[in-house]
Coordinates of C-alpha atoms in Angstrom, one line a residue:
M1 CA -11.7 15.2 8.9
I2 CA -10.7 18.6 10.5
A3 CA -8.5 19.4 7.5
V4 CA -11.4 18.7 5.1
M5 CA -13.8 20.9 7.1
N6 CA -11.3 23.7 7.2
A7 CA -10.8 23.4 3.4
Y8 CA -14.5 23.4 2.9
R9 CA -15.0 26.5 5.1
A10 CA -12.2 28.3 3.4
R11 CA -13.7 27.6 0.0
K12 CA -17.1 28.9 1.1
I13 CA -15.5 32.1 2.4
D14 CA -13.7 32.5 -0.9
E15 CA -17.1 32.2 -2.7
I16 CA -19.0 34.5 -0.3
L17 CA -16.4 37.2 0.3
P18 CA -16.3 38.6 -3.3
M19 CA -20.1 38.9 -3.4
I20 CA -20.0 40.8 -0.1
Y21 CA -17.5 43.2 -1.6
L22 CA -19.6 43.7 -4.8
I23 CA -22.9 44.1 -3.0
L24 CA -21.6 46.6 -0.4
T25 CA -19.7 48.6 -3.0
S26 CA -22.8 48.7 -5.3
V27 CA -25.1 49.8 -2.5
S28 CA -22.7 52.5 -1.3
I29 CA -22.2 53.9 -4.9
A30 CA -26.0 53.6 -5.7
F31 CA -27.2 55.5 -2.6
F32 CA -24.4 58.1 -2.5
L33 CA -26.5 60.8 -4.2
F34 CA -29.8 59.7 -2.6
S35 CA -29.2 58.7 1.0
G36 CA -25.9 59.7 2.6
P37 CA -26.4 57.5 5.7
V38 CA -27.0 54.3 3.7
S39 CA -24.0 55.0 1.5
R40 CA -21.7 55.8 4.4
N41 CA -22.8 52.8 6.5
A42 CA -22.3 50.4 3.6
F43 CA -18.8 51.9 3.1
Y44 CA -17.8 51.6 6.7
I45 CA -19.0 48.0 7.0
L46 CA -17.0 47.2 3.9
T47 CA -13.9 48.9 5.4
Y48 CA -14.2 46.9 8.6
I49 CA -14.4 43.7 6.7
S50 CA -11.5 44.8 4.6
I51 CA -9.3 45.6 7.6
I52 CA -9.9 42.1 9.0
H53 CA -9.3 40.6 5.6
F54 CA -6.1 42.7 5.2
I55 CA -4.7 41.5 8.5
Y56 CA -5.5 37.9 7.6
L57 CA -3.8 38.2 4.2
V58 CA -0.7 39.9 5.6
V59 CA -0.3 37.8 8.7
R60 CA -1.4 34.3 7.6
V61 CA -1.1 34.2 3.8
D62 CA 1.4 36.6 2.2
K63 CA 3.6 37.4 5.3
K64 CA 4.2 40.9 3.8
V65 CA 2.4 44.0 2.5
Y66 CA 2.4 44.7 -1.2
L67 CA 2.8 48.2 -2.4
Y68 CA 0.0 48.5 -5.0
V69 CA 0.2 51.8 -6.8
L70 CA -3.4 53.2 -6.6
P71 CA -4.3 51.9 -3.1
T72 CA -0.9 53.2 -1.8
L73 CA -1.5 56.6 -3.4
F74 CA -4.9 57.0 -1.8
L75 CA -3.4 55.9 1.5
L76 CA -0.5 58.5 1.3
L77 CA -2.9 61.2 0.2
G78 CA -5.2 60.5 3.2
L79 CA -2.3 60.3 5.6
S80 CA -0.8 63.5 4.3
K81 CA -4.1 65.3 5.1
L82 CA -4.1 63.9 8.6
I83 CA -0.5 64.7 9.2
W84 CA -0.9 68.2 8.0
L85 CA -3.9 68.6 10.3
A86 CA -1.9 67.4 13.3
L87 CA 0.9 69.8 12.5
T88 CA -1.2 72.9 12.1
T89 CA -3.9 74.8 14.0
S90 CA -6.7 76.8 12.4
P91 CA -9.0 78.2 15.1
H92 CA -10.5 80.8 12.7
F93 CA -11.4 78.4 9.9
P94 CA -12.3 75.1 11.5
L95 CA -14.5 73.9 8.6
V96 CA -11.5 73.3 6.3
A97 CA -9.8 71.3 9.0
Y98 CA -12.9 69.2 9.6
H99 CA -13.2 68.4 5.9
Y100 CA -9.6 67.4 5.7
Q101 CA -10.0 65.2 8.7
I102 CA -13.0 63.3 7.4
S103 CA -11.8 63.0 3.8
G104 CA -8.3 61.9 5.0
K105 CA -9.7 59.3 7.3
R106 CA -12.0 57.9 4.7
M107 CA -9.2 57.6 2.1
V108 CA -7.1 55.7 4.7
L109 CA -9.9 53.3 5.4
G110 CA -10.6 53.0 1.6
F111 CA -7.0 51.9 1.2
F112 CA -7.9 48.6 2.8
V113 CA -10.8 48.1 0.4
L114 CA -8.7 48.8 -2.7
Y115 CA -5.8 46.7 -1.4
C116 CA -8.0 43.6 -0.8
I117 CA -9.7 43.9 -4.2
Q118 CA -6.4 44.2 -6.1
R119 CA -4.8 41.5 -4.0
N120 CA -7.6 39.1 -5.2
L121 CA -7.6 40.0 -8.9
N122 CA -6.3 36.6 -9.8
H123 CA -8.7 34.7 -7.4
W124 CA -12.1 36.4 -7.5
R125 CA -14.7 35.9 -10.2
F126 CA -18.2 37.3 -10.5
T127 CA -21.0 35.8 -12.5
P128 CA -22.8 38.0 -15.1
R129 CA -25.9 37.7 -13.0
A130 CA -24.2 39.4 -10.1
A131 CA -22.8 42.1 -12.3
S132 CA -26.3 42.6 -13.8
F133 CA -27.8 43.0 -10.3
A134 CA -25.3 45.8 -9.6
S135 CA -26.0 47.4 -12.9
Y136 CA -29.8 47.5 -12.4
L137 CA -29.3 48.7 -8.8
L138 CA -27.3 51.7 -10.0
F139 CA -29.9 52.3 -12.8
A140 CA -32.8 52.2 -10.4
L141 CA -31.2 54.7 -8.1
L142 CA -30.3 57.0 -11.0
I143 CA -34.0 57.1 -11.9
L144 CA -35.0 57.7 -8.3
I145 CA -32.4 60.5 -7.9
A146 CA -33.5 62.2 -11.2
V147 CA -37.2 62.1 -10.5
T148 CA -36.8 63.3 -6.9
D149 CA -34.5 66.2 -7.6
T150 CA -36.3 67.3 -10.8
M151 CA -39.5 67.5 -8.9
Q152 CA -37.8 69.6 -6.2
Y153 CA -36.4 71.9 -8.9
L154 CA -39.8 72.3 -10.5
K155 CA -41.4 73.1 -7.1
T156 CA -38.8 75.6 -5.8
G157 CA -37.0 76.9 -9.0
E158 CA -33.7 76.8 -7.0
R159 CA -30.5 75.0 -8.1
I160 CA -30.6 71.5 -6.7
K161 CA -27.6 70.1 -4.7
I162 CA -28.3 66.4 -5.2
N163 CA -27.5 65.3 -1.6
A164 CA -24.3 67.4 -1.5
D165 CA -23.0 70.5 0.2
A166 CA -23.1 72.5 -3.1
A167 CA -24.9 72.2 -6.5
T168 CA -21.5 71.9 -8.2
S169 CA -20.3 68.9 -6.0
G170 CA -23.5 67.1 -6.6
A171 CA -23.4 67.7 -10.3
Y172 CA -19.8 66.4 -10.6
M173 CA -20.6 63.2 -8.8
L174 CA -23.8 62.7 -10.8
V175 CA -21.8 62.8 -14.0
L176 CA -19.4 60.1 -12.7
F177 CA -22.3 58.0 -11.4
S178 CA -24.2 58.3 -14.7
M179 CA -21.2 57.4 -16.8
V180 CA -20.5 54.3 -14.7
T181 CA -24.2 53.3 -14.8
I182 CA -24.3 53.6 -18.6
Y183 CA -21.1 51.5 -18.9
C184 CA -22.7 48.8 -16.7
L185 CA -25.9 48.8 -18.7
R186 CA -24.0 48.6 -21.9
R187 CA -22.0 45.6 -20.8
F188 CA -24.5 43.7 -18.6
A189 CA -27.9 44.6 -19.9
I190 CA -27.2 43.4 -23.5
K191 CA -30.8 43.0 -24.8
L192 CA -32.2 46.3 -23.4
Y193 CA -29.1 48.5 -23.1
R194 CA -30.2 50.9 -25.9
P195 CA -33.5 52.1 -24.3
F196 CA -32.0 51.9 -20.8
C197 CA -28.9 53.9 -21.8
L198 CA -31.0 56.5 -23.6
L199 CA -33.2 56.9 -20.6
A200 CA -30.2 57.2 -18.3
I201 CA -28.7 59.9 -20.5
A202 CA -32.0 61.8 -20.7
L203 CA -32.6 61.7 -16.9
T204 CA -29.0 62.8 -16.2
L205 CA -29.2 65.7 -18.6
I206 CA -32.5 66.8 -17.0
T207 CA -31.0 66.6 -13.5
L208 CA -27.8 68.4 -14.5
L209 CA -29.8 71.2 -16.0
A210 CA -31.5 71.6 -12.6
T211 CA -28.1 72.0 -11.0
E212 CA -27.2 74.7 -13.5
T213 CA -23.5 73.6 -13.3
R214 CA -21.8 74.6 -16.5
S215 CA -18.7 72.5 -16.4
A216 CA -20.7 69.3 -15.6
L217 CA -23.1 70.0 -18.5
I218 CA -20.3 70.6 -20.9
F219 CA -18.3 67.5 -19.9
Y220 CA -21.4 65.3 -20.0
A221 CA -22.5 66.7 -23.3
V222 CA -19.2 65.6 -24.8
F223 CA -19.6 62.2 -23.3
V224 CA -23.1 61.8 -24.7
I225 CA -22.0 62.9 -28.2
F226 CA -19.2 60.3 -28.1
C227 CA -21.6 57.5 -26.9
L228 CA -24.3 58.3 -29.5
G229 CA -21.7 58.7 -32.2
H230 CA -20.1 55.4 -31.4
E231 CA -23.4 53.6 -31.3
L232 CA -24.5 55.1 -34.7
L233 CA -21.2 54.2 -36.3
Y234 CA -20.6 50.7 -34.8
G235 CA -24.1 49.5 -33.7
K236 CA -26.1 47.0 -35.6
K237 CA -27.6 48.4 -38.8
T238 CA -31.1 47.1 -38.0
H239 CA -31.2 49.2 -34.8
K240 CA -29.7 52.4 -36.1
H241 CA -32.9 53.8 -37.6
I242 CA -34.9 53.1 -34.5
F243 CA -32.2 54.6 -32.3
T244 CA -31.8 57.7 -34.5
T245 CA -35.5 58.3 -34.6
A246 CA -35.7 58.0 -30.8
I247 CA -32.9 60.6 -30.4
V248 CA -34.5 63.0 -32.8
V249 CA -38.0 62.7 -31.3
L250 CA -36.6 63.2 -27.7
G251 CA -34.5 66.2 -28.9
L252 CA -37.4 67.9 -30.6
C253 CA -39.7 67.4 -27.6
A254 CA -37.1 68.9 -25.4
L255 CA -36.6 71.9 -27.7
F256 CA -40.3 72.6 -28.0
F257 CA -41.6 71.9 -24.5
G258 CA -38.7 72.2 -22.2
K259 CA -37.4 75.8 -22.8
A260 CA -38.7 77.1 -19.5
Y261 CA -37.0 74.3 -17.7
Y262 CA -33.5 74.5 -19.3
H263 CA -33.4 78.3 -19.9
P264 CA -31.6 79.2 -16.7
A265 CA -28.9 76.7 -17.3
L266 CA -28.4 77.9 -20.9
E267 CA -28.2 81.5 -19.6
R268 CA -25.3 80.4 -17.4
L269 CA -23.6 78.7 -20.3
D270 CA -24.0 81.8 -22.4
A271 CA -22.5 83.9 -19.6
I272 CA -19.1 82.1 -19.8
K273 CA -17.8 84.3 -22.6
Q274 CA -19.3 87.4 -21.0
E275 CA -17.6 86.7 -17.7
A276 CA -14.2 86.2 -19.5
E277 CA -14.7 89.6 -21.2
L278 CA -15.6 91.3 -17.9
Y279 CA -12.5 89.8 -16.3
K280 CA -10.3 91.3 -19.0
Q281 CA -11.9 94.7 -18.3
G282 CA -11.2 94.5 -14.6
Q283 CA -14.7 93.4 -13.5
N284 CA -13.8 90.1 -11.9
S285 CA -16.5 89.5 -9.4
T286 CA -18.1 86.7 -11.3
S287 CA -18.0 82.9 -11.1
L288 CA -15.1 82.6 -13.6
G289 CA -13.4 85.7 -12.3
A290 CA -13.5 84.4 -8.8
R291 CA -11.8 81.2 -9.8
L292 CA -9.0 83.0 -11.6
S293 CA -8.5 85.3 -8.6
L294 CA -8.5 82.3 -6.2
W295 CA -6.0 80.4 -8.3
K296 CA -3.6 83.3 -8.4
S297 CA -3.9 83.8 -4.6
A298 CA -3.3 80.1 -4.0
W299 CA -0.1 80.2 -6.0
Y300 CA 1.0 83.3 -4.2
S301 CA 0.3 81.6 -0.8
F302 CA 2.3 78.6 -1.9
E303 CA 5.2 80.7 -2.9
Q304 CA 5.3 82.3 0.6
H305 CA 5.2 78.9 2.4
P306 CA 6.4 76.1 -0.1
L307 CA 6.5 73.5 2.7
G308 CA 2.9 74.1 3.9
Q309 CA 1.0 76.3 6.3
S310 CA -2.2 76.4 8.3
V311 CA -5.6 77.4 6.9
D312 CA -5.5 80.7 8.8
S313 CA -2.1 81.6 7.3
R314 CA -3.1 80.6 3.8
N315 CA -6.4 82.5 3.9
A316 CA -4.8 85.6 5.3
L317 CA -2.2 85.6 2.5
A318 CA -4.9 84.8 -0.2
T319 CA -7.1 87.6 1.1
Q320 CA -4.2 90.0 1.1
Y321 CA -3.3 89.1 -2.5
I322 CA -6.9 89.4 -3.7
K323 CA -7.4 92.8 -2.1
Q324 CA -4.1 94.2 -3.5
H325 CA -3.9 92.5 -6.9
E326 CA -7.4 91.4 -7.8
S327 CA -9.4 94.6 -7.1
S328 CA -10.8 93.1 -3.9
N329 CA -12.8 90.5 -5.9
V330 CA -15.9 90.1 -3.7
E331 CA -16.9 86.7 -5.1
A332 CA -13.3 85.4 -4.5
L333 CA -13.2 86.8 -1.0
N334 CA -16.5 85.1 -0.1
N335 CA -15.0 81.7 -1.2
V336 CA -11.5 82.0 0.4
Q337 CA -12.9 80.5 3.6
Y338 CA -13.7 77.2 1.8
H339 CA -11.1 76.3 -0.8
M340 CA -9.2 77.5 -3.9
H341 CA -11.4 75.8 -6.5
N342 CA -8.5 73.7 -7.8
D343 CA -7.4 70.5 -6.1
L344 CA -3.7 70.9 -7.0
L345 CA -3.4 74.6 -6.1
D346 CA -5.5 74.1 -3.0
T347 CA -3.2 71.3 -1.8
L348 CA -0.1 73.2 -2.7
S349 CA -1.2 76.3 -0.7
L350 CA -1.9 74.2 2.4
Q351 CA 0.3 71.1 2.3
G352 CA 3.1 72.5 0.3
I353 CA 5.2 70.9 -2.4
F354 CA 5.0 67.4 -1.0
G355 CA 1.2 67.4 -0.8
G356 CA 1.1 68.8 -4.3
I357 CA 3.3 66.1 -5.7
L358 CA 1.1 63.4 -4.1
M359 CA -2.0 65.0 -5.6
L360 CA -0.4 65.2 -9.1
T361 CA 0.8 61.7 -8.9
L362 CA -2.7 60.4 -8.0
F363 CA -4.1 62.1 -11.1
I364 CA -1.4 60.5 -13.3
G365 CA -1.9 57.1 -11.6
L366 CA -5.7 57.2 -12.2
L367 CA -5.2 58.1 -15.8
F368 CA -2.6 55.5 -16.7
Y369 CA -2.1 52.8 -14.1
P370 CA -5.3 50.8 -14.8
F371 CA -3.9 50.0 -18.3
V372 CA -1.0 48.3 -16.5
L373 CA -3.4 46.2 -14.5
F374 CA -5.8 45.3 -17.2
P375 CA -5.6 44.9 -21.0
G376 CA -7.9 47.4 -22.7
A377 CA -8.8 49.3 -19.5
S378 CA -10.5 52.2 -21.2
A379 CA -13.5 51.9 -18.9
F380 CA -11.3 53.3 -16.1
L381 CA -11.3 56.6 -18.0
L382 CA -14.9 56.9 -16.9
L383 CA -13.4 57.7 -13.5
S384 CA -10.1 59.4 -14.2
L385 CA -11.3 61.8 -16.9
P386 CA -14.1 63.5 -14.9
V387 CA -12.1 63.5 -11.7
T388 CA -9.1 65.1 -13.3
F389 CA -11.3 67.6 -15.3
F390 CA -13.5 68.7 -12.4
S391 CA -10.6 69.0 -10.1
Q392 CA -9.2 71.8 -12.2
G393 CA -12.2 74.1 -11.5
D394 CA -13.2 72.8 -8.1
C395 CA -11.9 70.8 -5.1
Q396 CA -13.1 67.1 -5.1
F397 CA -10.6 66.0 -2.5
Y398 CA -11.5 68.8 -0.1
N399 CA -15.0 67.5 0.1
R400 CA -15.5 65.0 2.8
E401 CA -17.8 62.8 0.7
S402 CA -16.4 62.7 -2.8
P403 CA -13.1 61.0 -2.2
Y404 CA -14.6 57.8 -0.8
F405 CA -17.1 57.7 -3.6
M406 CA -14.4 57.9 -6.2
L407 CA -12.4 55.3 -4.4
L408 CA -15.3 52.9 -4.4
V409 CA -16.0 53.5 -8.1
L410 CA -12.3 52.5 -8.8
G411 CA -12.8 49.3 -6.8
F412 CA -16.1 48.6 -8.5
L413 CA -14.6 48.9 -12.0
M414 CA -11.9 46.5 -11.0
M415 CA -14.4 44.0 -9.8
L416 CA -16.5 44.3 -13.0
R417 CA -13.4 43.3 -15.0
L418 CA -13.6 40.0 -13.2
A419 CA -17.2 39.3 -14.1
D420 CA -17.1 35.9 -15.9
A421 CA -13.5 36.6 -17.0
A422 CA -11.0 34.0 -17.8
P423 CA -8.1 33.6 -15.4
R424 CA -5.2 35.9 -16.2
T425 CA -1.6 34.9 -16.3
G426 CA 0.8 36.4 -13.8
N427 CA 0.2 37.3 -10.1
A428 CA -1.5 40.4 -9.2
S429 CA 0.3 40.5 -5.9
S430 CA 3.6 41.1 -7.7
D431 CA 2.4 44.4 -9.1

């Protein structure tokens, strides 16, 4: 009788636990750009559950720890930040150390979440209804975020930050959030996915224009062109005319009535070529010029200390380089105190060659390893492509918030692959 009760209890836990993971992950992702406390609390609750689940799996079930590629890379990157922090002191620039501490801690905690998800790839299954709930939750929050931030932009006229430290960081995460939402709608809102996806695209573009973040707008525009082109080429013929008409009407309305709204963003896009020309002429105190100066100074700092250094040391070297070789680029000097606007170079300049190798390996792992886990895993490019692209012109892994969001999106995409899927051959725990 006791054995039967234990078996029944274990079966119920196996049914409930996956839903807990999916719900908490969905809530944390959905509220990330709207309410930081809600998102973080959901994440921390999930990590506590995952730590307990991890201990149970390792001690009672598997009797060992599996070295899964992506969870292990996030763990090593988080630990490398914390170890670097313990070995260096930076009294003059404590903000950088604080960001490293928080982002490192959250990546270590996120390891347990990813580990438990990957460990159960052969055991967990989700119903289409559960996946649809997650999809509509993301869609509802996307609407709420777009409306709230657009109204703020119309009221103040200032670049919006979308619940982030900077307008750029918020724009990057909005692109990722929108792409994942559109993927969910396309897969789990079959009957209404066209109008829903079109609305999601329109709202995202409106919000990105309010951030005036050029790289985010360019990347998202390429994504939209690909989506619309794919739909017009491969969608059902009966729906193509309606879909095309809707796109044309929305586009014409935007052109005729929205110029005052999107004009500042277009001016910034037009300024890219001008900034490049000014940099060649020695006038480098622009957004593009500052990035180029920071990248050069980061590489110079790394060359002086290839095994790593403190923030104070790095910033002193970078400042010296910018003053001597970059005409005292004012914009670059103003940003030295934060980061080098490139994740790989920023990590190299602080953690040295070993930290740089870890960062590069993570990018490569995100781009290619999901295809080892799943057949036809192109959906994971919705995460890896924007992360890799935006990390070349900014620092996503310096930010204390972005790393755990990206980590949750990775786990979320893994779980969506299990929605009403047939059992796969092989054992995920052997990866």
